[in-house]
Coordinates of C-alpha atoms and ligand atoms in Angstrom, one line a residue:
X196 CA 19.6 14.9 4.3
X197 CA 19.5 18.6 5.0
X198 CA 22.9 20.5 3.0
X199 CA 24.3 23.4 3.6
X200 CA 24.3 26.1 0.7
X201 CA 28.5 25.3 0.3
X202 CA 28.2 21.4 0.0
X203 CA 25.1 22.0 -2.2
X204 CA 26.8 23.6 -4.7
X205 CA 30.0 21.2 -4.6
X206 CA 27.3 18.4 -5.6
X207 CA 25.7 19.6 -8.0
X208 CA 29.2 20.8 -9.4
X209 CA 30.3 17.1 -9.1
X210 CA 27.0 16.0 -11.0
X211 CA 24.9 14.9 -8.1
X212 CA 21.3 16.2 -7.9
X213 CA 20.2 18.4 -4.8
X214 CA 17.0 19.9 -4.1
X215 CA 16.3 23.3 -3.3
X216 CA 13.7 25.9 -3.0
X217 CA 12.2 28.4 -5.0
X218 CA 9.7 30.5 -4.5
X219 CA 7.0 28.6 -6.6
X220 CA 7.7 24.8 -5.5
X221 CA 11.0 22.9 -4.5
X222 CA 13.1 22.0 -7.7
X223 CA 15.4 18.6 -8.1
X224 CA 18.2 20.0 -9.4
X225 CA 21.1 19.1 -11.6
X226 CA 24.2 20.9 -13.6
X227 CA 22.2 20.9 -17.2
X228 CA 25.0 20.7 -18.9
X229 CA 25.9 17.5 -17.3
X230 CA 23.6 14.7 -18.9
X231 CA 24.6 12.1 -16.3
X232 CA 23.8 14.3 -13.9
X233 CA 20.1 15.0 -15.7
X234 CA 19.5 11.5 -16.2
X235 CA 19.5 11.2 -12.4
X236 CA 16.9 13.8 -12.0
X237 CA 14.6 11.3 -14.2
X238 CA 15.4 8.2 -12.8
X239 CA 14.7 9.8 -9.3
X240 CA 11.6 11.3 -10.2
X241 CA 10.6 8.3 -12.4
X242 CA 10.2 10.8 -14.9
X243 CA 8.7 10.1 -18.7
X244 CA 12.1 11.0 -20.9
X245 CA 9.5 12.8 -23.0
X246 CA 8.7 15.5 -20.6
X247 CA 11.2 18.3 -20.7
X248 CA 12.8 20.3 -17.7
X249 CA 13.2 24.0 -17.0
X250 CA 16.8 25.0 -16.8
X251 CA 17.3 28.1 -13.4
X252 CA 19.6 30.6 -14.4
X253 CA 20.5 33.9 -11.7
X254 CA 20.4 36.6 -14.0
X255 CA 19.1 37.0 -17.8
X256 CA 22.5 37.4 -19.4
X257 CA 23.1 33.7 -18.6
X258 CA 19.8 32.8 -20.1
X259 CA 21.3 34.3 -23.3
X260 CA 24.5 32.1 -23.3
X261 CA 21.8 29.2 -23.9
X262 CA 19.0 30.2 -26.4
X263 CA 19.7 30.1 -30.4
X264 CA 20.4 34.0 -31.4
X265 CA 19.8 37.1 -29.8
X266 CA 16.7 37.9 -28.2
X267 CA 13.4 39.4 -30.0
X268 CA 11.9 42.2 -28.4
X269 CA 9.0 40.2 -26.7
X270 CA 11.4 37.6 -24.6
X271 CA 13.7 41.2 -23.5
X272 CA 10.1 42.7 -22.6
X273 CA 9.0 39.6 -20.2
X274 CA 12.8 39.4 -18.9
X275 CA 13.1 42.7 -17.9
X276 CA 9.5 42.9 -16.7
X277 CA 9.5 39.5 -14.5
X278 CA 12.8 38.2 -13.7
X279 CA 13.0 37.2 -11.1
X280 CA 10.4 35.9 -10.5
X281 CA 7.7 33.3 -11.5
X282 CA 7.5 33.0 -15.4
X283 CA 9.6 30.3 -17.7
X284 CA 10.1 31.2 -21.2
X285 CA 10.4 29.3 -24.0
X286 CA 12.8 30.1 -26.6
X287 CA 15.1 28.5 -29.3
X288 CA 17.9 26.6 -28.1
X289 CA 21.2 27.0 -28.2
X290 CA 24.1 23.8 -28.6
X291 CA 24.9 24.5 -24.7
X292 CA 21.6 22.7 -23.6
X293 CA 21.5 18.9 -24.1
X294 CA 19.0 17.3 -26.0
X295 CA 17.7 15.4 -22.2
X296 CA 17.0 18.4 -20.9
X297 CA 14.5 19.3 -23.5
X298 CA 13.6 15.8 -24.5
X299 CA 15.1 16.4 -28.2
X300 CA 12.7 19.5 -29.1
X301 CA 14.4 22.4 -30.7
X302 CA 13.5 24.9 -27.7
X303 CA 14.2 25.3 -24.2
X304 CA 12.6 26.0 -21.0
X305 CA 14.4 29.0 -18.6
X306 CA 13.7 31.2 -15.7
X307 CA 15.2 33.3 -12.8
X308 CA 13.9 32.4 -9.4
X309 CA 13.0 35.0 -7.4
X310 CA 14.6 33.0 -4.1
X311 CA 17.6 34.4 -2.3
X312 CA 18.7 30.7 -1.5
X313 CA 17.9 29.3 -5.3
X314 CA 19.8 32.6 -6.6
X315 CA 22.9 32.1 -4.2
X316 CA 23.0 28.4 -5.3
X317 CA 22.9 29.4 -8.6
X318 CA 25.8 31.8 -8.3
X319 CA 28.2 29.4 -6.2
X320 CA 27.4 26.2 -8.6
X321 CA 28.0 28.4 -11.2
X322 CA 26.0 26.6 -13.7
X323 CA 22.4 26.4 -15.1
X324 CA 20.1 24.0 -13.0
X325 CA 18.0 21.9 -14.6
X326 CA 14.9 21.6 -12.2
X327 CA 11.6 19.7 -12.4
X328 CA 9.4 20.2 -9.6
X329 CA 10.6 17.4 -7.0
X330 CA 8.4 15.2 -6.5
X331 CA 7.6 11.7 -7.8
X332 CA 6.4 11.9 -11.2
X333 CA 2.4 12.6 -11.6
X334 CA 2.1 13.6 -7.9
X335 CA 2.1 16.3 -5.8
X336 CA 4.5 19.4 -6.1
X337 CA 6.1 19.8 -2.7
X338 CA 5.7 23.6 -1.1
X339 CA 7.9 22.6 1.9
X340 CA 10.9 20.5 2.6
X341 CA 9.2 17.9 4.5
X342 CA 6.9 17.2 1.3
X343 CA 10.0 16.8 -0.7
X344 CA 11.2 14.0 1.6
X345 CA 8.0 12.3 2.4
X346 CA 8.2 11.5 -1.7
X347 CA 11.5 11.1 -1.9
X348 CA 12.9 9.6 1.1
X349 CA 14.9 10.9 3.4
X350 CA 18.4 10.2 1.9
X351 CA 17.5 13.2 -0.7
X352 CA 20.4 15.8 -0.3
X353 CA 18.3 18.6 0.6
X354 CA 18.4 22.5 0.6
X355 CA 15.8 23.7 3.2
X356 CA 14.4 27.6 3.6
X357 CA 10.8 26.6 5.0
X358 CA 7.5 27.2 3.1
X359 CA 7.4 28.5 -1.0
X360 CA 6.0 32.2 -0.9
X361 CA 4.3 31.4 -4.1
X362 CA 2.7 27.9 -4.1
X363 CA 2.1 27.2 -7.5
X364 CA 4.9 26.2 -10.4
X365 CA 5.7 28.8 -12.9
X366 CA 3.5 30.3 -15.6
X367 CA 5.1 28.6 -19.2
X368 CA 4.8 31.0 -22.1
X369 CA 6.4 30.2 -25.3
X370 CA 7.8 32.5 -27.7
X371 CA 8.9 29.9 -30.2
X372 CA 6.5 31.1 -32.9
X373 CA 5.1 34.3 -33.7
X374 CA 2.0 34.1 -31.8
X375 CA 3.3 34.0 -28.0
X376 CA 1.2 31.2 -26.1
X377 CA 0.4 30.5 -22.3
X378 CA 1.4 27.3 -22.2
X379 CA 1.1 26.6 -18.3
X380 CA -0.8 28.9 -16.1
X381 CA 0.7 29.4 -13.2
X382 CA 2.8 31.4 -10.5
X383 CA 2.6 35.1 -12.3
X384 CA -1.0 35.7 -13.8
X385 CA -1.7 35.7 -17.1
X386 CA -3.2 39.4 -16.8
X387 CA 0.1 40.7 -15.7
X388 CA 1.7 38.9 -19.3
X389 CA -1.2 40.2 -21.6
X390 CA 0.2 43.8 -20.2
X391 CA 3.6 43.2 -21.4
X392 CA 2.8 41.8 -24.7
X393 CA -1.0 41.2 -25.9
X394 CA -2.9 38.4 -25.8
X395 CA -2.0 35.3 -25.4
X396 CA -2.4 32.1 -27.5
X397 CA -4.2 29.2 -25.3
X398 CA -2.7 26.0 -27.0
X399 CA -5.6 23.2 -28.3
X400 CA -5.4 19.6 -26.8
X401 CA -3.5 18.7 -29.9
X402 CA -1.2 21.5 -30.4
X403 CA -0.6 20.9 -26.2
X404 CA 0.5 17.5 -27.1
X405 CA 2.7 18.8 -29.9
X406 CA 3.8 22.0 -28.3
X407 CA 4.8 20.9 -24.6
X408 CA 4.9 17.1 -24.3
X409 CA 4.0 16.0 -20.5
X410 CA 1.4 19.0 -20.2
X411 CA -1.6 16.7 -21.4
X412 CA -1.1 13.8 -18.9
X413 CA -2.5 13.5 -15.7
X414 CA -0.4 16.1 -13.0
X415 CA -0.2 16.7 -9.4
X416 CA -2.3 14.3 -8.1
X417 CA -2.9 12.9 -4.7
X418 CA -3.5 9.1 -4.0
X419 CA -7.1 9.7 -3.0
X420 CA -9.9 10.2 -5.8
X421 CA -10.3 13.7 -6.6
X422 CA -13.6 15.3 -8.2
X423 CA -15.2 18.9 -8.2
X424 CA -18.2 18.6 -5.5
X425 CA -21.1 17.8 -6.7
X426 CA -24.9 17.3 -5.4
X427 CA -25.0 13.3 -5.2
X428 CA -21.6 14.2 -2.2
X429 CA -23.7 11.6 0.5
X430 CA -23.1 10.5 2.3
X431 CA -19.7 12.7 3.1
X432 CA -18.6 11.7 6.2
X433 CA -15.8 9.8 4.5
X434 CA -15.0 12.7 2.0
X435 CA -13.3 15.3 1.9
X436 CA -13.6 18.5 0.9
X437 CA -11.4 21.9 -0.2
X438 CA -13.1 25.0 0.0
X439 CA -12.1 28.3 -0.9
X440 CA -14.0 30.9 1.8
X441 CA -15.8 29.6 4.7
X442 CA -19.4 27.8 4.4
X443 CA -21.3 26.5 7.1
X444 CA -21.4 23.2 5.5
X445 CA -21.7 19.9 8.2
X446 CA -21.0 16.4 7.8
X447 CA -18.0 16.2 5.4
X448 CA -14.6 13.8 6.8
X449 CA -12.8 16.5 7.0
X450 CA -12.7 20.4 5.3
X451 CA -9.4 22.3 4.1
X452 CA -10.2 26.2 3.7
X453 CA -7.9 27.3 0.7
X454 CA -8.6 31.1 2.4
X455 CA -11.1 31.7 4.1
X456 CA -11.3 35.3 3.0
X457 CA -11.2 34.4 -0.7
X458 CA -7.7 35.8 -1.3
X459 CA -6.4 33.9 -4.3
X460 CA -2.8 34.0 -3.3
X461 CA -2.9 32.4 0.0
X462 CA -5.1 29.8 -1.7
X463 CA -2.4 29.0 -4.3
X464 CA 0.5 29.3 -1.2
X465 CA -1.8 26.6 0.5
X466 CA -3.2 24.4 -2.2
X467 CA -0.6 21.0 -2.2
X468 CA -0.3 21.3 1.5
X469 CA -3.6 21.3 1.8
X470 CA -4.1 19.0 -0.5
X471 CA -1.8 16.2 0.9
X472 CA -3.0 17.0 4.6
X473 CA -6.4 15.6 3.2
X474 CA -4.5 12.8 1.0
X475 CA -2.7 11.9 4.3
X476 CA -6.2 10.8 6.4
X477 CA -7.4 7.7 4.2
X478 CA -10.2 9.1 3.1
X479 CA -12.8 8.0 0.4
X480 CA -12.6 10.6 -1.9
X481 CA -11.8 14.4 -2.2
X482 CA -13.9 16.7 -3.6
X483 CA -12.9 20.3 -4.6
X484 CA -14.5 23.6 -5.2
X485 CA -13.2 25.7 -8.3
X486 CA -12.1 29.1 -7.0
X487 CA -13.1 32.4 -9.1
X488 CA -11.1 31.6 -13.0
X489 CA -9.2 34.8 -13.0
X490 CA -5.5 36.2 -11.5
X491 CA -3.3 33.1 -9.7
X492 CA -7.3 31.4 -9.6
X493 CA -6.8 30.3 -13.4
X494 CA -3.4 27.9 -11.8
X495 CA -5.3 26.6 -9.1
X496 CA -8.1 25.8 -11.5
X497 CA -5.6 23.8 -13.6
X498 CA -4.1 22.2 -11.0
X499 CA -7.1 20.8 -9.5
X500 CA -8.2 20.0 -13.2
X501 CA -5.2 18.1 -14.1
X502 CA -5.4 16.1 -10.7
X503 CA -8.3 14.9 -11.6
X504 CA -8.0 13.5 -15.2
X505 CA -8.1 9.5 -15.2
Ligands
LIG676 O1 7.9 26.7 -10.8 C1 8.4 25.9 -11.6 O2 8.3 26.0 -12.8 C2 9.1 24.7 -10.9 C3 10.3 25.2 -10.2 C4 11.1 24.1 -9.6 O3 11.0 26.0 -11.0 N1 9.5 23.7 -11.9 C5 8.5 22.9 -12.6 O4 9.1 22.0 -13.5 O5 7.4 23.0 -12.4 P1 8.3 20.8 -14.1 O6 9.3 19.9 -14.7 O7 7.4 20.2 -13.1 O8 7.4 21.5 -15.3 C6 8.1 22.0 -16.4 C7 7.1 22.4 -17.5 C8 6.4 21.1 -18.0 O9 5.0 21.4 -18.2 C9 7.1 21.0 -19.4 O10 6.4 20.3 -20.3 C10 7.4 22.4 -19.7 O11 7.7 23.0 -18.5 N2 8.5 22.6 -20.7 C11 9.8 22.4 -20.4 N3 10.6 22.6 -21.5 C12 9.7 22.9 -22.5 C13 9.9 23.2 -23.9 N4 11.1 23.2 -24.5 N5 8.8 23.4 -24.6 C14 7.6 23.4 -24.0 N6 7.4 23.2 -22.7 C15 8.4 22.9 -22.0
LIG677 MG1 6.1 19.1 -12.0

């Protein structure tokens, strides 16, 4: 159900969820001060409780009003640098967030979208937004509004503004110990972070676990079988495969191109369409080439990682 920017708002200020678009993936939103309101962002999604949201703010002075404290350096640094724009940050939280939002850990997740229509619904609601990617749980982040309703039905109030510039969900770093860590890679590179504040910790498995519940499980999957390609691919003519740069490979069921000339942001802008397009033809399996491990490559990478984990 397609909402205009106005009636949004009035829903999510009367504690209904809405989606809307950012300019990584389309968020299921929710007032995140409300926990009725974030308790329907779970139950929609079917959701693990465990796995905690981001809350959207429009500007970093609101941010502020919900962390613990006032800022160190570091978090003012990435702010000021990124924001807008496709990084979350963790940081201690204040009593204004609800324990559901951040499934009872002692930080929180935040970030400004760099969207005119996610910043304009943020200003008229007047209140942070919790958002989750909105999609059902495990399964593909939608990039467009049609993806968000082919998961979750048509009845979803829905803001749409077309395609997600970026493609990818936001890069996670945390700040909540002295060593800053990349949690997530995603939506900004983790070059661009490294310039702003030195390296980066990469969390273990354990730590991952510990450190961001939900990040360890299997993600953004399609229905069909996903693997990297391999030699023993025959016969193919019931795979499918995503490539990233043209080959003059035959015989596969079908072939998505992330970018044909190898340009590592229209791959990430294309990836989940391109990856449900091939969901969407009841094929045997999909098989995926990795793309080059550096810039917006290293979220792709994960992505496709993640969707393949039993
Ligand atoms: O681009 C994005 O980030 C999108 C758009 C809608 O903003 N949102 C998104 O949300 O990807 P979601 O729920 O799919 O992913 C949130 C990530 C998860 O990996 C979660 O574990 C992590 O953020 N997270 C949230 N709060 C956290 C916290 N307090 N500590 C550590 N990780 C946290
Ligand atoms: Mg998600």
């Amino acid at each position: 159900m397609r909402l205009t920017l106005e009636e949004a708002a009035r829903r999510l200020r009367a504690g209904e969820i809405v989606a809307f678009p950012t300019e990584t993936v389309y968020g299921l939103g929710a007032d995140a001060t409300n926990e009725d309101a974030v308790l329907k962002i779970f139950e929609t999604k079917a959701r693990p409780r465990f796995d905690p949201l981001i809350v959207h703010v429009p500007d970093v002075s609101t941010a502020q009003t919900l962390s613990l404290g006032p800022w160190e350096p570091r978090a003012l640094a990435l702010a000021e640098a990124f924001w807008p724009g496709p990084l979350t940050l963790v940081l201690p939280k204040g009593p204004l967030v609800p324990d559901l939002v951040t499934a009872g850990l002692e930080t929180f997740a935040v970030r400004v979208p760099d969207h005119p229509t996610a910043l304009e619904l943020l200003r008229l609601t007047a209140r942070p937004l919790a958002a989750p990617s909105a999609n059902r749980f495990g399964r593909l982040s939608p990039t467009t509004a049609e993806a968000v309703e082919s998961q979750l039905g048509p009845g979803l109030p829905l803001l749409d503004a077309g395609p997600c510039r970026v493609g990818v969900e936001s890069t996670v770093v945390s700040l909540a110990r002295s060593e800053a860590m990349l949690l997530r890679p995603g939506g900004l590179p983790r070059e661009e972070i490294e310039a702003v504040v030195g390296h980066l910790q990469i969390p273990t498995k354990d730590s991952l676990q510990r450190e961001s519940p939900g990040r360890s499980i299997r993600h953004y999957a399609p229905r069909t079988p996903l693997r990297w390609r391999g030699r023993e691919d025959h016969p193919r003519s019931d795979l499918g495969l995503l490539q990233f740069g043209t080959s003059d490979e035959v015989g596969w069921g079908a072939v998505e191109d992330l970018s044909p000339d190898r340009d590592l942001r229209k791959a990430a802008r294309r990836l989940y369409e391109a990856l449900r397009r091939l969901d969407g033809l009841g094929l045997r399996g999909l098989r995926a080439e990795p793309v080059p491990d550096e810039g917006l490559g290293q979220a792709i990478n994960d992505r496709l990682e993640k969707a393949m984990q039993p």
